[in-house]
Short mmCIF file of C-alpha atoms in Angstrom, two decimals:
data_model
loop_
_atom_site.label_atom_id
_atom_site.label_comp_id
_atom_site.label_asym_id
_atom_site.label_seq_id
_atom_site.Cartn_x
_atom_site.Cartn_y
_atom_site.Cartn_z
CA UNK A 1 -69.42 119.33 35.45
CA UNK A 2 -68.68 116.03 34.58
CA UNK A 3 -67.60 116.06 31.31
CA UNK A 4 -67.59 112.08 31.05
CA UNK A 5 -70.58 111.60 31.46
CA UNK A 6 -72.01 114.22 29.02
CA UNK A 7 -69.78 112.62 26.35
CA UNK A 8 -71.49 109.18 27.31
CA UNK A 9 -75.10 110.08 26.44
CA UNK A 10 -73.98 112.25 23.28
CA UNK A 11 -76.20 110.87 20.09
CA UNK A 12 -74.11 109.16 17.16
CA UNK A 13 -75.65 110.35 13.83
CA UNK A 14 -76.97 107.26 11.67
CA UNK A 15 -77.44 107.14 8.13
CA UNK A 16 -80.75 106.14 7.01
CA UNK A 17 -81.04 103.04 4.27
CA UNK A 18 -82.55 102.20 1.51
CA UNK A 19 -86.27 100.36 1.39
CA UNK A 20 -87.57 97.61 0.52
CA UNK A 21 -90.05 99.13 -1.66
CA UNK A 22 -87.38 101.81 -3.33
CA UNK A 23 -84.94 98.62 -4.34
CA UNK A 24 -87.75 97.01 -5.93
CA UNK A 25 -88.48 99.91 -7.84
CA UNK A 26 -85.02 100.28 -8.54
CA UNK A 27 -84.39 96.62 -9.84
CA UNK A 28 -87.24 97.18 -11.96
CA UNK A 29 -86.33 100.49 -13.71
CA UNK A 30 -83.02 98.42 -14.51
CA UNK A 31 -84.69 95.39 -15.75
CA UNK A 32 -86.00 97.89 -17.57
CA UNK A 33 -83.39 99.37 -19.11
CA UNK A 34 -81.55 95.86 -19.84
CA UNK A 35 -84.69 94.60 -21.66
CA UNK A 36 -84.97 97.74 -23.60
CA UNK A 37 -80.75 97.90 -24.95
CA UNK A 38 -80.36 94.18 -25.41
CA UNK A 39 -82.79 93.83 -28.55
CA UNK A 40 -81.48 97.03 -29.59
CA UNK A 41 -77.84 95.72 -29.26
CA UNK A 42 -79.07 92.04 -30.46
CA UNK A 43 -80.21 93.73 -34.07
CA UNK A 44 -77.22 95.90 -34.64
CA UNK A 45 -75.29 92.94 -34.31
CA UNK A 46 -77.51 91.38 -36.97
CA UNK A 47 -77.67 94.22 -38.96
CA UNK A 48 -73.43 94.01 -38.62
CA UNK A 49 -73.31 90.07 -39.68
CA UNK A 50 -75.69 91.36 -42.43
CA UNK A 51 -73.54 93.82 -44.00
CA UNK A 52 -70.66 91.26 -43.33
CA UNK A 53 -72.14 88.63 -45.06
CA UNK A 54 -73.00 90.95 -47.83
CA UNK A 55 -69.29 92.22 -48.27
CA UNK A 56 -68.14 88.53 -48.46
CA UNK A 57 -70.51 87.96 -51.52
CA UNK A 58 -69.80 90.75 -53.15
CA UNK A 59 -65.93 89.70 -53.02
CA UNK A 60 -67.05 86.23 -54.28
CA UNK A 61 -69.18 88.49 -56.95
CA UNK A 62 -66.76 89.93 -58.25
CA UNK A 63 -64.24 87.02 -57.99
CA UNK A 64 -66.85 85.35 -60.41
CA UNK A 65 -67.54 88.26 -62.88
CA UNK A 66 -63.36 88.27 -63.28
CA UNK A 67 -63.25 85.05 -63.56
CA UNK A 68 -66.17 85.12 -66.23
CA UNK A 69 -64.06 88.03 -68.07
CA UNK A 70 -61.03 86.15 -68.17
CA UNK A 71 -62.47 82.58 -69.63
CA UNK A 72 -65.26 84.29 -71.74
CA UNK A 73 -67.97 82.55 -70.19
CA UNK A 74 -69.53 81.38 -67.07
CA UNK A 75 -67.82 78.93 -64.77
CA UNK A 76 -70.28 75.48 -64.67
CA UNK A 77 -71.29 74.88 -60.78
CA UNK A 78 -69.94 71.60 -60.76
CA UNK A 79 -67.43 69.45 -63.25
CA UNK A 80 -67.90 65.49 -62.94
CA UNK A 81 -66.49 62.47 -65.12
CA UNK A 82 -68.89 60.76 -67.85
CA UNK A 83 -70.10 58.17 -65.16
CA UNK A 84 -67.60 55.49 -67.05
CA UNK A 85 -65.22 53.55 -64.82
CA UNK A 86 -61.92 55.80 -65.96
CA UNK A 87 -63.61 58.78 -65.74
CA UNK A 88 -65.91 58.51 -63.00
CA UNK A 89 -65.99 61.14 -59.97
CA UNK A 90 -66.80 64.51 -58.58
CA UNK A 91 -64.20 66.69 -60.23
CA UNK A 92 -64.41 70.21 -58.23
CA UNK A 93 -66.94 72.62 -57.77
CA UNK A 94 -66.80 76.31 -59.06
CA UNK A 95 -65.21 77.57 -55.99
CA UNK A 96 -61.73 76.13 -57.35
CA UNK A 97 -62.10 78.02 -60.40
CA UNK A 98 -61.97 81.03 -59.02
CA UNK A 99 -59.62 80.78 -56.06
CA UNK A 100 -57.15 83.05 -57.74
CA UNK A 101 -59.40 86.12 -57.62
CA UNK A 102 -60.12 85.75 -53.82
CA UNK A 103 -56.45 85.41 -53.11
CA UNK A 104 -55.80 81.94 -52.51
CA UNK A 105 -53.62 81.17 -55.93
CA UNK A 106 -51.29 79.04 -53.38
CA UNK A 107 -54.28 76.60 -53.24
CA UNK A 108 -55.49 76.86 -56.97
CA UNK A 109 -51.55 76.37 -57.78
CA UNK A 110 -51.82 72.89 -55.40
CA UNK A 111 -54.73 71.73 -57.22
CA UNK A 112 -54.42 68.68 -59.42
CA UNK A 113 -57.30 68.91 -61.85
CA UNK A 114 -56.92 65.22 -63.02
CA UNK A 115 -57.72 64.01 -60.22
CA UNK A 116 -61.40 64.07 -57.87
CA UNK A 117 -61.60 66.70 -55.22
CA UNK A 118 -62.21 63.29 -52.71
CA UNK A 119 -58.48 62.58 -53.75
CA UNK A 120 -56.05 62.37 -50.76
CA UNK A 121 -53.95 65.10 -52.87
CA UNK A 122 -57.02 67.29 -52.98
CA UNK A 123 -58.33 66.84 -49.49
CA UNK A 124 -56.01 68.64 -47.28
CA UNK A 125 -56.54 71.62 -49.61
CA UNK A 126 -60.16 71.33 -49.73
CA UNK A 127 -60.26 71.57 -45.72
CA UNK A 128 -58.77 74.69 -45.50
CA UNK A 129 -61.20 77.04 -44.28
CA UNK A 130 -61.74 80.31 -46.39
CA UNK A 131 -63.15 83.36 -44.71
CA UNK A 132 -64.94 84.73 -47.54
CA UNK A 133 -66.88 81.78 -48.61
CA UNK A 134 -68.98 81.75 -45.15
CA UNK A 135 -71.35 84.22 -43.84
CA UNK A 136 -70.80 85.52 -40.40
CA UNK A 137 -74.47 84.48 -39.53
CA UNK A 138 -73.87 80.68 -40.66
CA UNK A 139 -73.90 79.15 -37.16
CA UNK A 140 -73.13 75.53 -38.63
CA UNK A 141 -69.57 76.86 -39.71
CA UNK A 142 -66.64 74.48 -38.43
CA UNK A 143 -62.51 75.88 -38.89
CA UNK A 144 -61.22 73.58 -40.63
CA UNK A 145 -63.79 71.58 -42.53
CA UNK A 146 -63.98 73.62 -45.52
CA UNK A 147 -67.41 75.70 -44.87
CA UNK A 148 -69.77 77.60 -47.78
CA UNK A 149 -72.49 79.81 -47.21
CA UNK A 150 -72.86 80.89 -50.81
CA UNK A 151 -74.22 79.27 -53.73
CA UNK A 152 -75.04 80.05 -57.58
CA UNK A 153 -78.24 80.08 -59.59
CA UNK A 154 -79.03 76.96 -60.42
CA UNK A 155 -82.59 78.01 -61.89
CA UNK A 156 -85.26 74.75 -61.89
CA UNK A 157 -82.93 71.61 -61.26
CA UNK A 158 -79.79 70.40 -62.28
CA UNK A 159 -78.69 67.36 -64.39
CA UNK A 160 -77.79 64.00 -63.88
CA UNK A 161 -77.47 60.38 -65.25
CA UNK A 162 -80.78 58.72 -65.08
CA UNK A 163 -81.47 55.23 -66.43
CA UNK A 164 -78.48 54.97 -68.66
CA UNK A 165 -79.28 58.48 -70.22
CA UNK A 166 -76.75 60.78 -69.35
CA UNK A 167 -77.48 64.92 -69.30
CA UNK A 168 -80.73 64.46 -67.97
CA UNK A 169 -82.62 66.83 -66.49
CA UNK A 170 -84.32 66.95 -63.14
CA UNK A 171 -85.66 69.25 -60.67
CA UNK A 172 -84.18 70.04 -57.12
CA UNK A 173 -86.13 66.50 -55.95
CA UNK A 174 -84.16 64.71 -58.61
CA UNK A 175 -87.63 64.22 -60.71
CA UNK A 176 -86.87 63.79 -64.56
CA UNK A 177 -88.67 66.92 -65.96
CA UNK A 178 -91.37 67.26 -69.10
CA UNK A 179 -90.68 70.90 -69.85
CA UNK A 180 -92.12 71.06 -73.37
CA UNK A 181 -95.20 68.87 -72.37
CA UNK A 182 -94.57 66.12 -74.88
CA UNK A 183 -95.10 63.58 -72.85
CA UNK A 184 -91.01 62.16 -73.40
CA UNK A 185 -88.71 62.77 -70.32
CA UNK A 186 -84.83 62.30 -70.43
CA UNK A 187 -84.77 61.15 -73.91
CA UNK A 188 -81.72 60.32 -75.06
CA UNK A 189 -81.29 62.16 -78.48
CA UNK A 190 -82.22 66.11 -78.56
CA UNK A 191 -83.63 66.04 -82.18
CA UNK A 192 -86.58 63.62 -81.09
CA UNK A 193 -87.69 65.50 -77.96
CA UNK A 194 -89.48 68.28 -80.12
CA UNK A 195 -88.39 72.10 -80.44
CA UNK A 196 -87.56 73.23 -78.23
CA UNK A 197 -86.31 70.13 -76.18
CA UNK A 198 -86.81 70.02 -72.48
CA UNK A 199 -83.25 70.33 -72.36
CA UNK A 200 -82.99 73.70 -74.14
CA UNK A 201 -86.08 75.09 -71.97
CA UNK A 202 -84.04 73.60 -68.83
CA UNK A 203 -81.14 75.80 -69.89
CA UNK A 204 -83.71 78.99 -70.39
CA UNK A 205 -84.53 78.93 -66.61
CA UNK A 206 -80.79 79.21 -65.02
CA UNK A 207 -77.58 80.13 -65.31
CA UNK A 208 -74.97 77.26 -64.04
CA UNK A 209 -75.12 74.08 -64.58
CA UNK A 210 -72.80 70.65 -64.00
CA UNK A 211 -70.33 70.00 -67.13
CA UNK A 212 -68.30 67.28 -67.66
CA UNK A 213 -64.62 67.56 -67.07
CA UNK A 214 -63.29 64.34 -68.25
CA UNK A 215 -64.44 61.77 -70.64
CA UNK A 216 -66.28 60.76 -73.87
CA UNK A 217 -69.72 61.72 -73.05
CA UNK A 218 -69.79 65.72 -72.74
CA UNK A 219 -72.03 67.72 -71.11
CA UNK A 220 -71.08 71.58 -71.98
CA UNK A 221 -74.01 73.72 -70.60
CA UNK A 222 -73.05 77.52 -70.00
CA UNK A 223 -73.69 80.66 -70.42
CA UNK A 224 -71.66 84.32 -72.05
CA UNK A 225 -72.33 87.85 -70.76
CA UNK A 226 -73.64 87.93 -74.26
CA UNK A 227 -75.78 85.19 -74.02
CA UNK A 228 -77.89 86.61 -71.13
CA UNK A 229 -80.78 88.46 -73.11
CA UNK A 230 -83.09 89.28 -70.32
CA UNK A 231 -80.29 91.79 -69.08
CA UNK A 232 -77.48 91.44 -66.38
CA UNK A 233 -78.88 93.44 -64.00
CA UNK A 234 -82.00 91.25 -63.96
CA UNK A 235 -80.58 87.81 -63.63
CA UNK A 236 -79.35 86.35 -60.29
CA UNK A 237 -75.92 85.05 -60.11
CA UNK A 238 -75.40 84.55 -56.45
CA UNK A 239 -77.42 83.95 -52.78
CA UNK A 240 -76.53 82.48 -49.78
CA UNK A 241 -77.49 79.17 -48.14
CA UNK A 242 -76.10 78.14 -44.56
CA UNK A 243 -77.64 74.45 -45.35
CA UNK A 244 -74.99 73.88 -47.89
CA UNK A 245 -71.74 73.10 -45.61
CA UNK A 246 -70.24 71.01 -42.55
CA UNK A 247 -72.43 68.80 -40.17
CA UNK A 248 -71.46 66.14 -38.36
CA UNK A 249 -75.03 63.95 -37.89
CA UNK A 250 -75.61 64.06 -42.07
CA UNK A 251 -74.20 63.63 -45.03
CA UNK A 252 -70.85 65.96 -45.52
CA UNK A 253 -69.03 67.99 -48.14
CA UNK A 254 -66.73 70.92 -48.31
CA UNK A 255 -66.75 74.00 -50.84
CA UNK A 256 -64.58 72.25 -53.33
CA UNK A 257 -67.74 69.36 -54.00
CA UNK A 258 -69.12 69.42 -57.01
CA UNK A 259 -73.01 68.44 -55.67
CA UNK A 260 -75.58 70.04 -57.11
CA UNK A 261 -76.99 70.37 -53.12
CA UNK A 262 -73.52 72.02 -52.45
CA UNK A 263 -73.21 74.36 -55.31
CA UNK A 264 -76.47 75.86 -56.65
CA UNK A 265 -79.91 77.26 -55.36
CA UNK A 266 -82.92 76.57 -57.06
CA UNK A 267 -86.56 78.04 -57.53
CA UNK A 268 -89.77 75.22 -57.23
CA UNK A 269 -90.94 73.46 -59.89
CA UNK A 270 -93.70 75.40 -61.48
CA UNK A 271 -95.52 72.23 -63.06
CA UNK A 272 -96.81 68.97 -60.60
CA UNK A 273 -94.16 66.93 -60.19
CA UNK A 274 -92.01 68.16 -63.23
CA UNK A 275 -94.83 67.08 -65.87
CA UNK A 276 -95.90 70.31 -67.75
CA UNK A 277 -99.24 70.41 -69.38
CA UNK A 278 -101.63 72.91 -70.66
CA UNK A 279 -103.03 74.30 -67.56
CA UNK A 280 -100.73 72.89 -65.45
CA UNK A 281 -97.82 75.71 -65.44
CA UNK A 282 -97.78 77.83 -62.30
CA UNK A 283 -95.08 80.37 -61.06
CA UNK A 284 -96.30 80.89 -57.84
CA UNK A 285 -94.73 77.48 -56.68
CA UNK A 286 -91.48 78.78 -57.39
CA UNK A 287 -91.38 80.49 -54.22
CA UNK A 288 -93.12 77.83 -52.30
CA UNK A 289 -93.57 75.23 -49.51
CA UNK A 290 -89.82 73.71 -49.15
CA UNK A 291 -88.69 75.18 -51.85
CA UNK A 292 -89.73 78.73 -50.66
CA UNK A 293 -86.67 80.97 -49.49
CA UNK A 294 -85.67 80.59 -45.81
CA UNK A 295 -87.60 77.32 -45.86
CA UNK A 296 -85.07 75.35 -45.27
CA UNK A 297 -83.40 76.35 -41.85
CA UNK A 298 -84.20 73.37 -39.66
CA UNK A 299 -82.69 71.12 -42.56
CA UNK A 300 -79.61 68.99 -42.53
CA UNK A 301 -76.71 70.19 -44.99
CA UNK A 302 -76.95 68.98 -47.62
CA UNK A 303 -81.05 68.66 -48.09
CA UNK A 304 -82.38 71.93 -48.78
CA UNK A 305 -81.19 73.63 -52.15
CA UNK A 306 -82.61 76.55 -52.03
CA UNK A 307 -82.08 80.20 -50.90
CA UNK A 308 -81.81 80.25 -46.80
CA UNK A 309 -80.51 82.80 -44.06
CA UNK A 310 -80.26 83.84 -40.78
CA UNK A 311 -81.69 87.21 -41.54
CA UNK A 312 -84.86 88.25 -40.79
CA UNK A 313 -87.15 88.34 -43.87
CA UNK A 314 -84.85 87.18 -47.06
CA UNK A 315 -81.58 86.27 -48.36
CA UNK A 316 -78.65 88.42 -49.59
CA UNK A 317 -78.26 88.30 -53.57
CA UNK A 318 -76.21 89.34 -56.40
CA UNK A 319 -76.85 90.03 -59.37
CA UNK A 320 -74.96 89.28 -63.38
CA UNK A 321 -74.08 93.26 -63.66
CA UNK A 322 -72.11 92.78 -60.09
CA UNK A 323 -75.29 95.00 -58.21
CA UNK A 324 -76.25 93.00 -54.72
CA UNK A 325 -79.43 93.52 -52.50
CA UNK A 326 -81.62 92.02 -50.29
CA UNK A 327 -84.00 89.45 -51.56
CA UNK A 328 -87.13 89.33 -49.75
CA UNK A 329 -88.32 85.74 -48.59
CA UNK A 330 -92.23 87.04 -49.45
CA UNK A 331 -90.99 87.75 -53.37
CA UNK A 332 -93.64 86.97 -56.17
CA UNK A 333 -92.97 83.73 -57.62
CA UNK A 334 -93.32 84.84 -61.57
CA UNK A 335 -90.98 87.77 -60.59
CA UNK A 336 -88.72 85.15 -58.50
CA UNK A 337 -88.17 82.52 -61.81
CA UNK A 338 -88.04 85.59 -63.95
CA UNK A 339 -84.99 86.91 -62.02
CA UNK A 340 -83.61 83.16 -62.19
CA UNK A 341 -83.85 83.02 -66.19
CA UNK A 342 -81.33 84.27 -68.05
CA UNK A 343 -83.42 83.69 -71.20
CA UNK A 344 -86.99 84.44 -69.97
CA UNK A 345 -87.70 85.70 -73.40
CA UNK A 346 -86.90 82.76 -75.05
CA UNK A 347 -90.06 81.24 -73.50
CA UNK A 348 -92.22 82.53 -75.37
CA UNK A 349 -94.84 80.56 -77.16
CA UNK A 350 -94.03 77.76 -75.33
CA UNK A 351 -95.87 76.07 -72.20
CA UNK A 352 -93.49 78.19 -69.50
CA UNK A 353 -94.22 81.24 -71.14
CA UNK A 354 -95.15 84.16 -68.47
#
C-alpha cells in the first residue's frame, strides 16, 4: 500500500466562522448593552457631584453658623467704602470672614482689611483656589482664579448709591424699589418715607446685605439668630450658583469680591418693575422668567443672580438651623419669598403681606 499517497488525500478539519448575520446581531446586543450602562453610569456620576456639592455647602454652612456664633450676628455679603474718594472701593466679600472656619487662617492671617480686595496685597491671596467654595458640577471652574459656586440669601435686591442717595435699595435689575407704595423711592431720610420705610420692608425680605466697612456714611444692615422670627429652620441661608465665578469673555471676579452679582441670590420682584401698588403685589414672580431658579445657565458670570445648577430639577440649599436639601426649580413662588424672609411676619398689614 502506498502509504504516501493515502496521507496526501487525508481531509484537514476546518473550523467553521462566524456570519455575517450573527456579528450583526452581536454588535447590536452590545450597542445594546453600552446604551443601556452609560446613562446609568452618566447619573450616578451626577448623583456623586450632587452629594459632593452638597458636602461642600454644608462645610461652608457651618463655617457661617460658627462664624455667626462667634461675632453675634450675621456676616454682611459684601463690605464697601462710603463712595467718598478716601474711602471708596470693594472691601471683601463674606467669604474672607469666614476663612478661618474652613481652614484657611494662613490666608485670613494675610489679609489686610484696610485695604480693597483689588489691592496688589490682596490679589495673590484672592486667586488662590479653595476646594470647598466650588461645586464639583460647576464646569466654568478655573485653578487658580479664585472660583465660587455658592452664594447667600440676598432676598429681593441689594443696595447701592443711586443719585447721590446712598443705602438705596434696588432689586436684582438695579431698579430703585417702592416697597411701601408711597409713591417716594430712595429717599434720602428714613423718617419721611412712611412706616414702615421701603428700607425696613427691604430688610424683611432677606437676610445679607452690603455694609459699609470704612467711612462716614454707614450702612449697618444685618441680622441675629434672634432676630430671625419666622424660625431658622425656615429661612434660607445658602444655594449655589455656577454663574457667579471665572470667565474669560465677561466681566470677572473672584470669591473675595464684594458684588452683589458675586455674593448673593435673589428671588423676582413681586411688584412691576419694583413699584408696589394695591393690586399690584404678586409672589408668583418670585420664581419666574430670569429670575426663576436654574434660569440662568446659558448666562455670563456675573449676570444672573439667582439660584442656578447643573442638577437636574433644582438647586442645593441650606438652611439658618444648619439643615440642607434640595430645592426644587418648580417651587411655589409665595412659599419661595417666604423661605427668603427672615421676617415674613413682619409684613403684615402692609402691601407685601401674604
Amino acid at each position: 500500500m502506498n502509504y504516501k499517497r493515502m496521507q496526501s488525500k487525508s481531509v484537514v478539519p476546518t473550523t467553521a466562522g462566524y456570519t455575517i448575520v450573527e456579528l450583526l446581531v452581536a454588535t447590536a446586543v452590545i450597542s445594546l448593552l453600552i446604551g443601556l450602562t452609560l446613562p446609568a453610569i452618566q447619573t450616578a456620576r451626577n448623583s456623586a457631584r450632587q452629594a459632593q456639592c452638597l458636602n461642600r455647602m454644608r462645610n461652608l454652612g457651618i463655617a457661617l453658623l460658627q462664624n455667626t456664633d462667634t461675632a453675634q450676628r450675621f456676616p454682611a455679603c459684601g463690605y464697601f467704602g462710603d463712595g467718598t474718594p478716601a474711602t471708596f472701593g470693594q472691601y471683601r466679600s463674606w467669604i474672607v470672614d469666614i476663612l478661618p472656619y474652613l481652614d484657611q487662617g494662613n490666608i485670613y492671617n494675610q489679609w489686610d482689611f484696610d485695604l480693597s480686595c483689588k489691592d496688589p496685597v490682596n490679589i495673590p491671596l484672592a486667586g488662590q483656589h479653595i476646594a470647598v467654595l466650588t461645586c464639583p458640577s460647576d464646569h466654568s471652574v478655573i485653578p487658580g482664579k479664585g472660583n465660587l459656586s455658592y452664594v447667600l440669601n440676598g432676598g429681593i435686591g441689594f443696595t447701592a448709591q443711586m443719585g447721590g442717595v446712598h443705602n438705596c435699595p434696588v432689586d436684582a435689575r438695579g431698579r430703585r424699589l417702592d416697597l411701601n407704595g408711597n409713591g417716594i423711592i430712595c429717599h434720602s431720610s428714613t423718617k419721611d418715607d412712611g412706616a414702615p420705610s421701603d428700607r425696613d420692608l427691604f430688610f424683611y425680605m432677606g437676610l445679607f446685605y452690603n455694609e459699609t466697612w470704612k467711612g462716614e456714611v454707614r450702612a449697618d444692615r444685618h441680622y441675629t439668630m434672634a432676630g430671625i422670627t419666622d424660625g431658622a429652620s425656615n429661612t434660607l441661608m445658602i444655594s449655589e450658583n455656577i454663574r457667579t465665578g471665572y470667565d474669560p469673555k465677561a466681566w470677572t471676579a473672584n470669591w473675595s469680591s464684594p458684588s452683589p452679582f458675586l455674593t448673593s441670590f435673589y428671588i423676582g420682584d413681586p411688584c412691576v418693575n419694583g413699584r408696589c401698588t394695591e393690586g399690584n403685589v404678586d409672589y408668583n414672580l418670585a420664581n419666574s422668567g430670569s429670575a426663576a431658579i436654574n434660569a440662568g445657565l446659558e448666562q455670563p458670570e456675573g449676570r444672573a443672580p439667582f439660584p442656578n445648577s447643573l442638577h437636574t430639577g433644582g438647586v442645593n440649599a441650606g438652611y439658618c438651623d444648619g439643615h440642607f436639601s434640595f430645592l426644587s426649580e418648580k417651587i411655589d413662588g409665595k412659599v419661595y419669598a417666604a423661605l427668603a424672609s427672615p421676617q415674613g411676619q413682619s409684613l403684615a398689614g402692609t402691601l407685601l403681606e401674604q
